[in-house]
Amino acid sequence: MHKTTLLLLGGAIAAPAIAAPPAGTVSITLPRLNVAEYHKPYVAVWLEPVGGGAPRTLAVWYDLKKRGNDPGTKWLADLRAWWRKGGRSLAMPADGVSGATRAPGQYTIPLPADVKPGQYVLNVEAARETGGRELVSVPLTAGARTTGKTELGAVAISAR
């Protein structure tokens, strides 16, 4: 092993700055599926720091009106990745985060302005009753986009 010595003359070493994530929006497309029995998907959208750390839920769409023995919250565990990353500890309905399931179409979610500087991954997960489950991830940078194969269509990030 070699020992390295650094000689600094009249200056300082600064760590490279990690910029704040783009303030902007996330566009999510729920495709129209040609199936016999269509149910609107449950969807979770969250940010995760690249190096690890607490995830931040941006949106959860589920059956808000379902009551009784099987309330809509019972099926949130079907969003497996989100559920394991912290969804189970989130009290529902969560103000500013939870909402009703959505029909096929394109939807926009604002990115929070108070995200600390760092590198993040945006995750979008969808699960449908008598249907499939899909998770897509994309780096949180303006212009980043990905497309799901079945339950999710295009997911894109745009700057304000």
PDB file of C-alpha atoms in Angstrom:
ATOM      1  CA  MET A   1       0.000   0.000   0.000  1.00  0.00           C
ATOM      2  CA  HIS A   2       1.342   3.463  -0.902  1.00  0.00           C
ATOM      3  CA  LYS A   3       1.029   6.440   1.346  1.00  0.00           C
ATOM      4  CA  THR A   4      -0.119   9.644  -0.379  1.00  0.00           C
ATOM      5  CA  THR A   5       0.848  13.054   0.908  1.00  0.00           C
ATOM      6  CA  LEU A   6      -0.984  16.171  -0.175  1.00  0.00           C
ATOM      7  CA  LEU A   7       0.758  19.521  -0.019  1.00  0.00           C
ATOM      8  CA  LEU A   8      -1.633  22.457  -0.087  1.00  0.00           C
ATOM      9  CA  LEU A   9      -0.210  25.896  -0.760  1.00  0.00           C
ATOM     10  CA  GLY A  10      -2.371  28.940  -0.149  1.00  0.00           C
ATOM     11  CA  GLY A  11      -5.759  27.414  -0.762  1.00  0.00           C
ATOM     12  CA  ALA A  12      -8.370  24.991   0.408  1.00  0.00           C
ATOM     13  CA  ILE A  13      -9.885  21.842  -0.946  1.00  0.00           C
ATOM     14  CA  ALA A  14     -13.632  21.990  -1.407  1.00  0.00           C
ATOM     15  CA  ALA A  15     -15.865  19.020  -1.926  1.00  0.00           C
ATOM     16  CA  PRO A  16     -17.794  19.182  -5.177  1.00  0.00           C
ATOM     17  CA  ALA A  17     -21.227  20.663  -4.683  1.00  0.00           C
ATOM     18  CA  ILE A  18     -24.198  18.411  -5.300  1.00  0.00           C
ATOM     19  CA  ALA A  19     -26.936  20.460  -6.840  1.00  0.00           C
ATOM     20  CA  ALA A  20     -30.501  20.400  -5.642  1.00  0.00           C
ATOM     21  CA  PRO A  21     -32.823  18.194  -7.674  1.00  0.00           C
ATOM     22  CA  PRO A  22     -34.773  20.010 -10.363  1.00  0.00           C
ATOM     23  CA  ALA A  23     -37.870  21.841  -9.215  1.00  0.00           C
ATOM     24  CA  GLY A  24     -40.461  20.706 -11.660  1.00  0.00           C
ATOM     25  CA  THR A  25     -42.995  18.010 -12.321  1.00  0.00           C
ATOM     26  CA  VAL A  26     -43.335  14.291 -12.863  1.00  0.00           C
ATOM     27  CA  SER A  27     -45.577  13.139 -15.688  1.00  0.00           C
ATOM     28  CA  ILE A  28     -47.098   9.666 -15.317  1.00  0.00           C
ATOM     29  CA  THR A  29     -49.092   7.877 -17.993  1.00  0.00           C
ATOM     30  CA  LEU A  30     -51.510   5.111 -17.091  1.00  0.00           C
ATOM     31  CA  PRO A  31     -52.148   3.128 -20.286  1.00  0.00           C
ATOM     32  CA  ARG A  32     -55.537   1.851 -21.375  1.00  0.00           C
ATOM     33  CA  LEU A  33     -55.367  -1.937 -21.195  1.00  0.00           C
ATOM     34  CA  ASN A  34     -57.563  -4.164 -23.319  1.00  0.00           C
ATOM     35  CA  VAL A  35     -58.637  -6.662 -20.662  1.00  0.00           C
ATOM     36  CA  ALA A  36     -61.993  -8.233 -19.772  1.00  0.00           C
ATOM     37  CA  GLU A  37     -62.142  -6.847 -16.227  1.00  0.00           C
ATOM     38  CA  TYR A  38     -60.352  -3.515 -15.806  1.00  0.00           C
ATOM     39  CA  HIS A  39     -59.710  -2.009 -12.374  1.00  0.00           C
ATOM     40  CA  LYS A  40     -58.000   1.328 -11.874  1.00  0.00           C
ATOM     41  CA  PRO A  41     -54.493   0.751 -10.492  1.00  0.00           C
ATOM     42  CA  TYR A  42     -53.195   1.700  -7.082  1.00  0.00           C
ATOM     43  CA  VAL A  43     -50.116   3.881  -7.674  1.00  0.00           C
ATOM     44  CA  ALA A  44     -47.308   5.057  -5.384  1.00  0.00           C
ATOM     45  CA  VAL A  45     -44.706   7.684  -6.319  1.00  0.00           C
ATOM     46  CA  TRP A  46     -41.686   8.294  -4.096  1.00  0.00           C
ATOM     47  CA  LEU A  47     -38.139   9.680  -4.000  1.00  0.00           C
ATOM     48  CA  GLU A  48     -35.184   7.745  -2.603  1.00  0.00           C
ATOM     49  CA  PRO A  49     -31.684   9.113  -1.951  1.00  0.00           C
ATOM     50  CA  VAL A  50     -29.141   7.249  -4.120  1.00  0.00           C
ATOM     51  CA  GLY A  51     -26.780   6.497  -1.230  1.00  0.00           C
ATOM     52  CA  GLY A  52     -29.557   5.286   1.047  1.00  0.00           C
ATOM     53  CA  GLY A  53     -31.732   7.136   3.470  1.00  0.00           C
ATOM     54  CA  ALA A  54     -35.376   7.754   4.181  1.00  0.00           C
ATOM     55  CA  PRO A  55     -37.695   7.691   1.164  1.00  0.00           C
ATOM     56  CA  ARG A  56     -40.226  10.477   0.623  1.00  0.00           C
ATOM     57  CA  THR A  57     -43.690   9.624  -0.670  1.00  0.00           C
ATOM     58  CA  LEU A  58     -44.975  12.138  -3.221  1.00  0.00           C
ATOM     59  CA  ALA A  59     -48.297  10.502  -4.116  1.00  0.00           C
ATOM     60  CA  VAL A  60     -50.404   7.423  -3.348  1.00  0.00           C
ATOM     61  CA  TRP A  61     -53.539   6.771  -5.380  1.00  0.00           C
ATOM     62  CA  TYR A  62     -55.890   4.187  -3.888  1.00  0.00           C
ATOM     63  CA  ASP A  63     -59.589   3.465  -3.342  1.00  0.00           C
ATOM     64  CA  LEU A  64     -60.412   6.176  -0.793  1.00  0.00           C
ATOM     65  CA  LYS A  65     -64.138   5.406  -0.680  1.00  0.00           C
ATOM     66  CA  LYS A  66     -63.927   1.665  -0.044  1.00  0.00           C
ATOM     67  CA  ARG A  67     -65.114   0.961   3.520  1.00  0.00           C
ATOM     68  CA  GLY A  68     -66.177  -2.024   5.593  1.00  0.00           C
ATOM     69  CA  ASN A  69     -64.238  -5.241   6.186  1.00  0.00           C
ATOM     70  CA  ASP A  70     -61.893  -4.584   3.243  1.00  0.00           C
ATOM     71  CA  PRO A  71     -61.143  -0.851   3.193  1.00  0.00           C
ATOM     72  CA  GLY A  72     -59.049   0.529   0.328  1.00  0.00           C
ATOM     73  CA  THR A  73     -56.023   0.828   2.608  1.00  0.00           C
ATOM     74  CA  LYS A  74     -55.950  -2.967   3.019  1.00  0.00           C
ATOM     75  CA  TRP A  75     -54.671  -3.358  -0.556  1.00  0.00           C
ATOM     76  CA  LEU A  76     -51.879  -0.765  -0.295  1.00  0.00           C
ATOM     77  CA  ALA A  77     -49.518  -3.620   0.642  1.00  0.00           C
ATOM     78  CA  ASP A  78     -49.863  -4.792  -2.993  1.00  0.00           C
ATOM     79  CA  LEU A  79     -47.570  -1.862  -3.828  1.00  0.00           C
ATOM     80  CA  ARG A  80     -44.793  -4.070  -2.449  1.00  0.00           C
ATOM     81  CA  ALA A  81     -41.684  -1.957  -3.025  1.00  0.00           C
ATOM     82  CA  TRP A  82     -43.288   1.248  -1.716  1.00  0.00           C
ATOM     83  CA  TRP A  83     -44.845  -0.640   1.215  1.00  0.00           C
ATOM     84  CA  ARG A  84     -41.451  -2.039   2.289  1.00  0.00           C
ATOM     85  CA  LYS A  85     -39.689   1.313   1.821  1.00  0.00           C
ATOM     86  CA  GLY A  86     -41.976   3.089   4.274  1.00  0.00           C
ATOM     87  CA  GLY A  87     -45.548   2.943   3.051  1.00  0.00           C
ATOM     88  CA  ARG A  88     -46.615   0.745   5.947  1.00  0.00           C
ATOM     89  CA  SER A  89     -45.684   3.487   8.437  1.00  0.00           C
ATOM     90  CA  LEU A  90     -47.576   6.230   6.594  1.00  0.00           C
ATOM     91  CA  ALA A  91     -50.970   7.061   8.142  1.00  0.00           C
ATOM     92  CA  MET A  92     -53.631   7.200   5.448  1.00  0.00           C
ATOM     93  CA  PRO A  93     -55.154   9.341   4.171  1.00  0.00           C
ATOM     94  CA  ALA A  94     -52.014  11.486   4.110  1.00  0.00           C
ATOM     95  CA  ASP A  95     -52.673  15.179   3.520  1.00  0.00           C
ATOM     96  CA  GLY A  96     -51.240  16.359   0.216  1.00  0.00           C
ATOM     97  CA  VAL A  97     -50.098  12.848  -0.730  1.00  0.00           C
ATOM     98  CA  SER A  98     -53.032  10.470  -1.018  1.00  0.00           C
ATOM     99  CA  GLY A  99     -55.768  10.597  -3.609  1.00  0.00           C
ATOM    100  CA  ALA A 100     -58.248   8.467  -5.491  1.00  0.00           C
ATOM    101  CA  THR A 101     -57.289   5.937  -8.137  1.00  0.00           C
ATOM    102  CA  ARG A 102     -57.074   7.344 -11.649  1.00  0.00           C
ATOM    103  CA  ALA A 103     -58.466   6.250 -15.006  1.00  0.00           C
ATOM    104  CA  PRO A 104     -56.122   5.725 -17.966  1.00  0.00           C
ATOM    105  CA  GLY A 105     -54.506   8.995 -19.021  1.00  0.00           C
ATOM    106  CA  GLN A 106     -51.593  11.301 -18.288  1.00  0.00           C
ATOM    107  CA  TYR A 107     -51.169  12.912 -14.866  1.00  0.00           C
ATOM    108  CA  THR A 108     -48.734  15.474 -13.481  1.00  0.00           C
ATOM    109  CA  ILE A 109     -47.343  15.615  -9.942  1.00  0.00           C
ATOM    110  CA  PRO A 110     -45.283  18.589  -8.725  1.00  0.00           C
ATOM    111  CA  LEU A 111     -41.853  17.828  -7.317  1.00  0.00           C
ATOM    112  CA  PRO A 112     -41.422  19.280  -3.821  1.00  0.00           C
ATOM    113  CA  ALA A 113     -39.327  22.440  -3.687  1.00  0.00           C
ATOM    114  CA  ASP A 114     -37.842  21.603  -0.279  1.00  0.00           C
ATOM    115  CA  VAL A 115     -35.860  18.486  -1.281  1.00  0.00           C
ATOM    116  CA  LYS A 116     -32.316  18.731   0.074  1.00  0.00           C
ATOM    117  CA  PRO A 117     -29.413  18.771  -2.391  1.00  0.00           C
ATOM    118  CA  GLY A 118     -28.259  15.302  -3.398  1.00  0.00           C
ATOM    119  CA  GLN A 119     -28.853  12.536  -5.878  1.00  0.00           C
ATOM    120  CA  TYR A 120     -32.241  10.857  -5.932  1.00  0.00           C
ATOM    121  CA  VAL A 121     -34.149   8.173  -7.785  1.00  0.00           C
ATOM    122  CA  LEU A 122     -37.829   8.609  -8.576  1.00  0.00           C
ATOM    123  CA  ASN A 123     -39.863   5.401  -8.228  1.00  0.00           C
ATOM    124  CA  VAL A 124     -43.366   4.801  -9.587  1.00  0.00           C
ATOM    125  CA  GLU A 125     -45.177   1.571  -8.745  1.00  0.00           C
ATOM    126  CA  ALA A 126     -48.599   0.418  -9.947  1.00  0.00           C
ATOM    127  CA  ALA A 127     -50.686  -2.595  -8.953  1.00  0.00           C
ATOM    128  CA  ARG A 128     -54.122  -3.586 -10.242  1.00  0.00           C
ATOM    129  CA  GLU A 129     -56.721  -5.989  -8.871  1.00  0.00           C
ATOM    130  CA  THR A 130     -56.858  -9.049 -11.164  1.00  0.00           C
ATOM    131  CA  GLY A 131     -54.014  -7.411 -13.062  1.00  0.00           C
ATOM    132  CA  GLY A 132     -50.291  -6.985 -12.842  1.00  0.00           C
ATOM    133  CA  ARG A 133     -47.798  -5.037 -10.814  1.00  0.00           C
ATOM    134  CA  GLU A 134     -44.987  -2.882 -12.166  1.00  0.00           C
ATOM    135  CA  LEU A 135     -42.213  -0.709 -10.747  1.00  0.00           C
ATOM    136  CA  VAL A 136     -40.165   1.774 -12.780  1.00  0.00           C
ATOM    137  CA  SER A 137     -37.277   3.920 -11.529  1.00  0.00           C
ATOM    138  CA  VAL A 138     -35.594   6.923 -13.100  1.00  0.00           C
ATOM    139  CA  PRO A 139     -32.809   9.265 -11.871  1.00  0.00           C
ATOM    140  CA  LEU A 140     -34.199  12.576 -10.657  1.00  0.00           C
ATOM    141  CA  THR A 141     -32.802  14.833 -13.364  1.00  0.00           C
ATOM    142  CA  ALA A 142     -34.669  17.148 -15.723  1.00  0.00           C
ATOM    143  CA  GLY A 143     -35.420  15.391 -18.982  1.00  0.00           C
ATOM    144  CA  ALA A 144     -35.117  11.873 -17.547  1.00  0.00           C
ATOM    145  CA  ARG A 145     -37.771   9.464 -18.752  1.00  0.00           C
ATOM    146  CA  THR A 146     -38.613   5.789 -18.798  1.00  0.00           C
ATOM    147  CA  THR A 147     -41.512   3.667 -19.972  1.00  0.00           C
ATOM    148  CA  GLY A 148     -43.200   0.752 -18.287  1.00  0.00           C
ATOM    149  CA  LYS A 149     -44.047  -2.468 -20.069  1.00  0.00           C
ATOM    150  CA  THR A 150     -47.599  -3.207 -18.872  1.00  0.00           C
ATOM    151  CA  GLU A 151     -49.191  -1.301 -15.976  1.00  0.00           C
ATOM    152  CA  LEU A 152     -47.323   1.976 -16.517  1.00  0.00           C
ATOM    153  CA  GLY A 153     -46.721   4.028 -19.634  1.00  0.00           C
ATOM    154  CA  ALA A 154     -44.252   6.912 -19.896  1.00  0.00           C
ATOM    155  CA  VAL A 155     -42.799   8.461 -16.733  1.00  0.00           C
ATOM    156  CA  ALA A 156     -40.941  11.731 -17.356  1.00  0.00           C
ATOM    157  CA  ILE A 157     -39.361  14.467 -15.241  1.00  0.00           C
ATOM    158  CA  SER A 158     -39.407  18.074 -16.421  1.00  0.00           C
ATOM    159  CA  ALA A 159     -37.976  21.252 -14.919  1.00  0.00           C
ATOM    160  CA  ARG A 160     -40.191  24.240 -14.189  1.00  0.00           C
TER     161      ARG A 160
END
